[in-house]
mmCIF file of C-alpha atoms and ligand atoms in Angstrom:
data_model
loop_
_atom_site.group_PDB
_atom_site.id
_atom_site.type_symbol
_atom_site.label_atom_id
_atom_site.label_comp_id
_atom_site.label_asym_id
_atom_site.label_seq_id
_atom_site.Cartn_x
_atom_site.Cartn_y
_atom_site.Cartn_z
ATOM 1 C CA UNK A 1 3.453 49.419 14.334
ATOM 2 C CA UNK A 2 0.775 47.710 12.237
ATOM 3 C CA UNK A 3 0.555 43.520 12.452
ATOM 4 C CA UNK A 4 1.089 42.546 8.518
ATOM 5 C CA UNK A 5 -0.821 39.160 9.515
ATOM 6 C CA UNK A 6 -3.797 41.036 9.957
ATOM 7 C CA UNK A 7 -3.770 43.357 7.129
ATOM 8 C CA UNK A 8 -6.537 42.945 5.131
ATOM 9 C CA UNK A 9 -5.285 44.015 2.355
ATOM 10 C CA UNK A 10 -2.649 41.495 2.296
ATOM 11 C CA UNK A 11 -3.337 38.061 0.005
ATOM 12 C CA UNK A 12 -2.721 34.911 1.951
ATOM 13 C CA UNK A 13 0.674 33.571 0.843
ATOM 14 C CA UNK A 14 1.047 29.919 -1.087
ATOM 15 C CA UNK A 15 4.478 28.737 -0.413
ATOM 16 C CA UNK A 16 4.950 26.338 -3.588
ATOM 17 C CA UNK A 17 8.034 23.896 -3.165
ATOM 18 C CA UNK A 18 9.915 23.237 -6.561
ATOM 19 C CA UNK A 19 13.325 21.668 -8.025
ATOM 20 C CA UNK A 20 14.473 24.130 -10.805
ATOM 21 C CA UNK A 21 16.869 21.885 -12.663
ATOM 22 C CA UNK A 22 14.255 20.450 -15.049
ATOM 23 C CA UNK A 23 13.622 22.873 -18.318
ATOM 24 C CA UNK A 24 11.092 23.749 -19.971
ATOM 25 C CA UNK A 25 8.623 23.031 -17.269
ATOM 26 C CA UNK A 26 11.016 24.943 -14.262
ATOM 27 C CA UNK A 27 14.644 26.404 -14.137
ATOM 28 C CA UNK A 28 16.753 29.368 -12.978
ATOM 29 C CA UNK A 29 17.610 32.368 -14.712
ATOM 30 C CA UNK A 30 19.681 33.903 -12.268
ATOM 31 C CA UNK A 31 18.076 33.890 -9.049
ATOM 32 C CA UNK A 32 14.280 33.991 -11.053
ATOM 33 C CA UNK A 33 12.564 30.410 -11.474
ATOM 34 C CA UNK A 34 11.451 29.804 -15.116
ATOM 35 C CA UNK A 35 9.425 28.018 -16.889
ATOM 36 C CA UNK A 36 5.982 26.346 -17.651
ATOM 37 C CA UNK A 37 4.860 25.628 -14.334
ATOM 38 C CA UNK A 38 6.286 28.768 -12.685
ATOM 39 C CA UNK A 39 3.835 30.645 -15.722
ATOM 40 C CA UNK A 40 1.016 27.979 -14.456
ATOM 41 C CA UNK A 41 1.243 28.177 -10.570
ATOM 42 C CA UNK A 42 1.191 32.141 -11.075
ATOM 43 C CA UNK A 43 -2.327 31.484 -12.834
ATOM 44 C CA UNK A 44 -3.635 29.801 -10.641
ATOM 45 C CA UNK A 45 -2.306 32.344 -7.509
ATOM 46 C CA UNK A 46 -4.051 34.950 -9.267
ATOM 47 C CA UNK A 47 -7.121 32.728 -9.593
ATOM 48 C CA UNK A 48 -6.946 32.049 -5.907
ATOM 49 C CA UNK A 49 -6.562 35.285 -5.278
ATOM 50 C CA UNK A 50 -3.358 33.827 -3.297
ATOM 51 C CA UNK A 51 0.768 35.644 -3.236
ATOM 52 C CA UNK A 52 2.985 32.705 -4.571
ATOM 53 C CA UNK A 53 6.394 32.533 -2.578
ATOM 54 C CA UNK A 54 8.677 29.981 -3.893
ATOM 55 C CA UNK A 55 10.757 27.542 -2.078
ATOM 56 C CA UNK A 56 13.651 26.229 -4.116
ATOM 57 C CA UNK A 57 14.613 22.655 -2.708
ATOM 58 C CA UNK A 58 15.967 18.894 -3.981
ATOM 59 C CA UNK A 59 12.913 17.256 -5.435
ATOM 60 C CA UNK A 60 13.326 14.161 -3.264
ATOM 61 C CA UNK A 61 12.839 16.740 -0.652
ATOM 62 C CA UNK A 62 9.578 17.743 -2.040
ATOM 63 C CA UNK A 63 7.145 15.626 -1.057
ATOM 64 C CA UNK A 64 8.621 14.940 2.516
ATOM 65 C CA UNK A 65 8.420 18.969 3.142
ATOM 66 C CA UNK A 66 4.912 18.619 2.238
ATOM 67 C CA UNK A 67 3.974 15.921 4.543
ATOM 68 C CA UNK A 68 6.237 18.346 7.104
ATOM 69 C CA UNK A 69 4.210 21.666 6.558
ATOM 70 C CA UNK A 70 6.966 23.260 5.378
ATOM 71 C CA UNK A 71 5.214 24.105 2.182
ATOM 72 C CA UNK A 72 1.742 24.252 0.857
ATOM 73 C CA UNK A 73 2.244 22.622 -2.337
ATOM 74 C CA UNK A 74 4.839 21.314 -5.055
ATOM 75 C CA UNK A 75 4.834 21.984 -8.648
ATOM 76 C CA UNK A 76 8.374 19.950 -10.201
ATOM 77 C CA UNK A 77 7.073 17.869 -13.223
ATOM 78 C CA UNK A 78 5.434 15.393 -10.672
ATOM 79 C CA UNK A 79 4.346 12.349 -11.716
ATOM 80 C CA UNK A 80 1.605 10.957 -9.930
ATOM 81 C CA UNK A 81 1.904 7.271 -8.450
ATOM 82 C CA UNK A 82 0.857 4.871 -6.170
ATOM 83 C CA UNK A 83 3.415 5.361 -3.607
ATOM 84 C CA UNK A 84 3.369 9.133 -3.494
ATOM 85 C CA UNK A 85 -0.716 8.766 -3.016
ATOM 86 C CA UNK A 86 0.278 7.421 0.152
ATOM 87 C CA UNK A 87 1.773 10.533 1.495
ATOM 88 C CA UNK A 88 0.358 13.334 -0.352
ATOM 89 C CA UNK A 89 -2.610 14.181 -2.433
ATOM 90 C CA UNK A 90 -2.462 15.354 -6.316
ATOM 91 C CA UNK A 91 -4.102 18.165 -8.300
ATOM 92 C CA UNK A 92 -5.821 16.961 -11.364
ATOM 93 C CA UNK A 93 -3.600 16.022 -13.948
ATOM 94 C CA UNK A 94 -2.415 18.689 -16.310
ATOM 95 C CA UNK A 95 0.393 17.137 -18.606
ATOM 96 C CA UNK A 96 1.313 13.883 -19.921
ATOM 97 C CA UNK A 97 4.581 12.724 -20.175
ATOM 98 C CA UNK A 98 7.091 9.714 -20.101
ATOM 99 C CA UNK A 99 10.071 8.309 -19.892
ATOM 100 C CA UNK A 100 13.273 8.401 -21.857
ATOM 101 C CA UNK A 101 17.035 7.174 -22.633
ATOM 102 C CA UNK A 102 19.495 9.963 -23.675
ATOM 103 C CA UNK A 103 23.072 8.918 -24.761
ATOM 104 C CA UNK A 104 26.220 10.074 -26.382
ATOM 105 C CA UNK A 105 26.592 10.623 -29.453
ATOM 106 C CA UNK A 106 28.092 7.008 -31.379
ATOM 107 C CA UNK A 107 26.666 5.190 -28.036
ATOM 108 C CA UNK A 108 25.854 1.448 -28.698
ATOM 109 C CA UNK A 109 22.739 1.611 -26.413
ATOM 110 C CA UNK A 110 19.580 2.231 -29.165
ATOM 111 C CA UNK A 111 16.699 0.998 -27.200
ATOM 112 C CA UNK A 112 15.941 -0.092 -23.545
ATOM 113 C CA UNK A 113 16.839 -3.666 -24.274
ATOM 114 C CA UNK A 114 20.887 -2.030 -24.940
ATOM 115 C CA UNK A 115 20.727 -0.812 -21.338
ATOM 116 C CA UNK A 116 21.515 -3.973 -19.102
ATOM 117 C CA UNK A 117 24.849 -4.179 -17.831
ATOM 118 C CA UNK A 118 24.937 -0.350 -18.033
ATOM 119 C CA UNK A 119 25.243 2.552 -15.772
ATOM 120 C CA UNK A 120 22.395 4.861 -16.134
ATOM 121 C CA UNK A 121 22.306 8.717 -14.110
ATOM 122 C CA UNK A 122 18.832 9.544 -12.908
ATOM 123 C CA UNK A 123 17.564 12.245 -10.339
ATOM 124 C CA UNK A 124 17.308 10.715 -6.763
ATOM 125 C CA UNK A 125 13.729 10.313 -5.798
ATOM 126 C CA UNK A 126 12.395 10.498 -9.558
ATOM 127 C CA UNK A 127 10.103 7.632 -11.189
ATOM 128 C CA UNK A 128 13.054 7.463 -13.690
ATOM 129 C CA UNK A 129 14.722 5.865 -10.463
ATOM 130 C CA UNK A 130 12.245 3.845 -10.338
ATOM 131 C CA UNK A 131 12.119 2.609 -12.904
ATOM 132 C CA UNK A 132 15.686 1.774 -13.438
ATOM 133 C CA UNK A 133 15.891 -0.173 -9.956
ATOM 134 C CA UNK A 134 12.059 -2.143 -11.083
ATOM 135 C CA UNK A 135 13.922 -3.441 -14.392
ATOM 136 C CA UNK A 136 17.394 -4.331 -12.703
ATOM 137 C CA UNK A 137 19.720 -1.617 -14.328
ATOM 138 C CA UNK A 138 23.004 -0.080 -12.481
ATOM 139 C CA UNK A 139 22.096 3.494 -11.613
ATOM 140 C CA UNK A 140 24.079 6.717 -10.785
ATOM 141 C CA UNK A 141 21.563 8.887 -8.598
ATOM 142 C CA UNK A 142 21.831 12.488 -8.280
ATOM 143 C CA UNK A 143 20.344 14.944 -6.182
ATOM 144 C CA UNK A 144 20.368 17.796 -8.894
ATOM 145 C CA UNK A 145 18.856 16.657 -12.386
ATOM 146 C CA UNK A 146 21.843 18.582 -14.032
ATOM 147 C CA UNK A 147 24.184 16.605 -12.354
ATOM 148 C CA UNK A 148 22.730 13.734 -13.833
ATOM 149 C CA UNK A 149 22.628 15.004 -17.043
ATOM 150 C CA UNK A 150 26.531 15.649 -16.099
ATOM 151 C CA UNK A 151 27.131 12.299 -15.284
ATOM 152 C CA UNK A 152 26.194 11.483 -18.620
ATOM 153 C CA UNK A 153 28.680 14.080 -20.890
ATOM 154 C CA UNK A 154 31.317 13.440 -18.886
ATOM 155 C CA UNK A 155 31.237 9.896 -19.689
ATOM 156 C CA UNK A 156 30.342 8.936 -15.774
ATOM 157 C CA UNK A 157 27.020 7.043 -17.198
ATOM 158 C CA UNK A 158 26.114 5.348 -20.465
ATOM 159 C CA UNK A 159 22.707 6.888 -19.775
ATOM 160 C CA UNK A 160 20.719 9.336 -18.302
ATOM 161 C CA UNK A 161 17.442 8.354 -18.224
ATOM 162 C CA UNK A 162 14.772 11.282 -18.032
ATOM 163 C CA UNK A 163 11.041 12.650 -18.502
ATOM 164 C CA UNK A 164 10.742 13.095 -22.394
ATOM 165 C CA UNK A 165 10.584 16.898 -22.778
ATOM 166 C CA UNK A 166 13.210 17.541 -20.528
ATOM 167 C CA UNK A 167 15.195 15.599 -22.623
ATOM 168 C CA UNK A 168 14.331 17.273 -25.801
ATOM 169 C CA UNK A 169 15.295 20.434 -24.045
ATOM 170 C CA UNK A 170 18.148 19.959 -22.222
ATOM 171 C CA UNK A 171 20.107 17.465 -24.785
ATOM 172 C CA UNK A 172 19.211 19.939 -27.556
ATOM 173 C CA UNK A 173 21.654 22.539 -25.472
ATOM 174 C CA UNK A 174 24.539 19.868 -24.906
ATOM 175 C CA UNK A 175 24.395 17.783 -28.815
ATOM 176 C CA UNK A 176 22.762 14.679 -26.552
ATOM 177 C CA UNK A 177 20.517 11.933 -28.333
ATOM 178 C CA UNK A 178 17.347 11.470 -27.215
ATOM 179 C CA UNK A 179 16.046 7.693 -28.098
ATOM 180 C CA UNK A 180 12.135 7.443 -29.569
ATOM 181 C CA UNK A 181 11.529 5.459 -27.304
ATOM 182 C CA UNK A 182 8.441 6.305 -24.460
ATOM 183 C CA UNK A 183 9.359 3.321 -21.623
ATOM 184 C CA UNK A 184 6.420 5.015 -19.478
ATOM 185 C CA UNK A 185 3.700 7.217 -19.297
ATOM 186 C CA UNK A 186 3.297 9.612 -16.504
ATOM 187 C CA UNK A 187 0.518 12.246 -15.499
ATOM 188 C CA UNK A 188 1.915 15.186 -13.874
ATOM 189 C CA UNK A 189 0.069 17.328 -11.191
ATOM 190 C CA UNK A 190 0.524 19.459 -8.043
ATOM 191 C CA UNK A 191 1.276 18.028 -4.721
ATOM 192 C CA UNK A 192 -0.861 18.408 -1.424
ATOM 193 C CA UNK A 193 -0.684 17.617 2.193
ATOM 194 C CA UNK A 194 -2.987 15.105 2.120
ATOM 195 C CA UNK A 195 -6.414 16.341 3.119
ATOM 196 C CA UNK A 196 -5.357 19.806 2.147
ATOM 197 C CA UNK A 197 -8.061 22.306 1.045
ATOM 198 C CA UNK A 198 -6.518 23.611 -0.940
ATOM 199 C CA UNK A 199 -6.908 20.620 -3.512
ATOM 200 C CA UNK A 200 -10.852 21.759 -4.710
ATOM 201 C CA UNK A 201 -9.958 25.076 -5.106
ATOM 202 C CA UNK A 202 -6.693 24.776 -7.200
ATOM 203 C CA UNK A 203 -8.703 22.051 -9.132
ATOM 204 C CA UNK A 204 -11.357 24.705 -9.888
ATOM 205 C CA UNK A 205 -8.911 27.291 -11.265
ATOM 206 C CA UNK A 206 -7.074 24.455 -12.837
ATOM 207 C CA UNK A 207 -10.110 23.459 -15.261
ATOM 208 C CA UNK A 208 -11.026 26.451 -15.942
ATOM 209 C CA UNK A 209 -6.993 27.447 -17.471
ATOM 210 C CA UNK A 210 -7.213 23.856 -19.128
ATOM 211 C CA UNK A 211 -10.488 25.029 -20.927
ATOM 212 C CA UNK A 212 -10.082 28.319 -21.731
ATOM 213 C CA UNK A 213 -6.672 27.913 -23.656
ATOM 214 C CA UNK A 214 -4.228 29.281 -21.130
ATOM 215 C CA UNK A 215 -2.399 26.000 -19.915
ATOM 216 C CA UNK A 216 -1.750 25.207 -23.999
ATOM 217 C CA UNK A 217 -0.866 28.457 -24.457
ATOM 218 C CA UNK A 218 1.988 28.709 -21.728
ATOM 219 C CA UNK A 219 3.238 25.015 -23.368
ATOM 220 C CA UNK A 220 3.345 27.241 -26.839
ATOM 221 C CA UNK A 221 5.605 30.033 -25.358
ATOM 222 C CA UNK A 222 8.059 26.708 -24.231
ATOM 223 C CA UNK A 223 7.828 25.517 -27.508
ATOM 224 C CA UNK A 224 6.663 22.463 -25.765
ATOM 225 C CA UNK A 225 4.022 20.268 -27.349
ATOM 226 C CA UNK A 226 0.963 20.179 -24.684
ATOM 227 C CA UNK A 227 -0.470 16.607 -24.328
ATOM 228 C CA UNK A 228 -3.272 15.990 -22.519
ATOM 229 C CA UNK A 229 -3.500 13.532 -19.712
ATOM 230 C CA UNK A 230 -7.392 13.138 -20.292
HETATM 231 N N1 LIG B 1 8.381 13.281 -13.418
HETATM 232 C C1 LIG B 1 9.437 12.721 -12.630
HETATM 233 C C2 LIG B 1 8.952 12.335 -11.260
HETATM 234 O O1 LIG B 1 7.892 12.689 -10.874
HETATM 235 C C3 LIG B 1 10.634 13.637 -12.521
HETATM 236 C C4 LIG B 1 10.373 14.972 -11.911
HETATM 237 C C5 LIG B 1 11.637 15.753 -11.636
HETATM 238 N N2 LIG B 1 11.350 17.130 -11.415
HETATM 239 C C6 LIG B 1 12.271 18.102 -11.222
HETATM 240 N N3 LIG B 1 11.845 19.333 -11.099
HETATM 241 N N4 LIG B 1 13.546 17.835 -11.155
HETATM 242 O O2 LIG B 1 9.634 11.686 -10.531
#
């Protein structure tokens, strides 16, 4: 009867917390989570030296499961902010992104200003929630992103408002519009308990995959045009 938890052999586990409804950077292909950041937290495991175990939750969840100890980090698309600074600590930014207005096709919104008076869908807990309820517009929140984007085809919402590659991707599939319009812009990184140690050493690995080619390169295999936060 040998104690696993002493094996030596046996890489310390990094239980990674993510919301696989938001393609390309994470989604499900049958019970496997996809996607660029999937591709990037594996990197960085094997940098660390660390066995990734993924935890498959509601990204409003996230952060609080963080803050919990339920996991040891998040990787969703997460933007970093003021408010989430408060309860968890960041990675180094790795992608930049923002946000933006998807509609039917023939819809009468064409720019942010069209949008008042409006009900938009957005992912509960997002900073496109955000920033619908800062500017005043009617939302539709969803726990799942693909609900949202639901909400939206079935004629639920005028809108869906979502990070701009996401859009890109996920209208492309359903004959959505996408408006060129960027209302934000939004470093993403990985979420930490706050004081975690775990922040210097995934920073390390982190710079070292930015500069050697390997974070672009997993954007590439997306088709996903990598812009840097820096
Ligand atoms: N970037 C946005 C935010 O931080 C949306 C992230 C949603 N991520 C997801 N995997 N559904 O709020």
């Amino acid at each position: 009867d040998t104690d696993t938890d002493t094996n030596p052999g046996e890489k310390k586990q990094l239980v990674v917390a993510t919301s696989p409804d938001f393609p390309p950077f994470e989604s499900l292909d049958g019970s496997d989570i996809v996607g660029i950041e999937p591709k990037l937290m594996q990197a960085i495991a094997d940098k660390l030296g660390m066995e990734l175990v993924w935890e498959q939750v509601d990204f409003d969840s996230i952060i609080p499961g963080i803050q919990a100890g339920r996991y040891d980090a998040g990787v969703a698309g997460i933007s970093i902010t003021a408010d989430r600074l408060k309860n968890c600590d960041f990675s180094d930014p790795y992608f930049l992104a923002n946000q933006v207005i998807v509609v039917n096709p023939g819809s009468d919104i064409q720019s942010k200003a069209d949008l008042t008076g409006k009900t938009i869908a957005v992912q509960t807990g997002t900073t496109a929630e955000t920033y619908c309820l800062d500017n005043g517009y009617e939302i539709l929140s969803f726990a799942s992103n693909i609900d949202a984007q639901a909400a939206l085809t079935s004629g639920k919402a005028d809108a869906w408002v979502v990070d701009n590659e996401v859009a890109v991707k996920m209208a492309g599939e359903q004959n959505l519009t996408v408006l060129d319009e960027a209302m934000t812009s939004e470093p993403y990184a990985l979420a930490f308990a706050k004081g975690s140690d775990l922040v210097d050493q995934v920073n390390q690995a982190l710079s070292q995959l930015l500069q050697d080619g390997t974070v672009e390169q997993i954007f590439q295999e997306y088709d996903t045009v990598y812009v840097s936060p820096l």
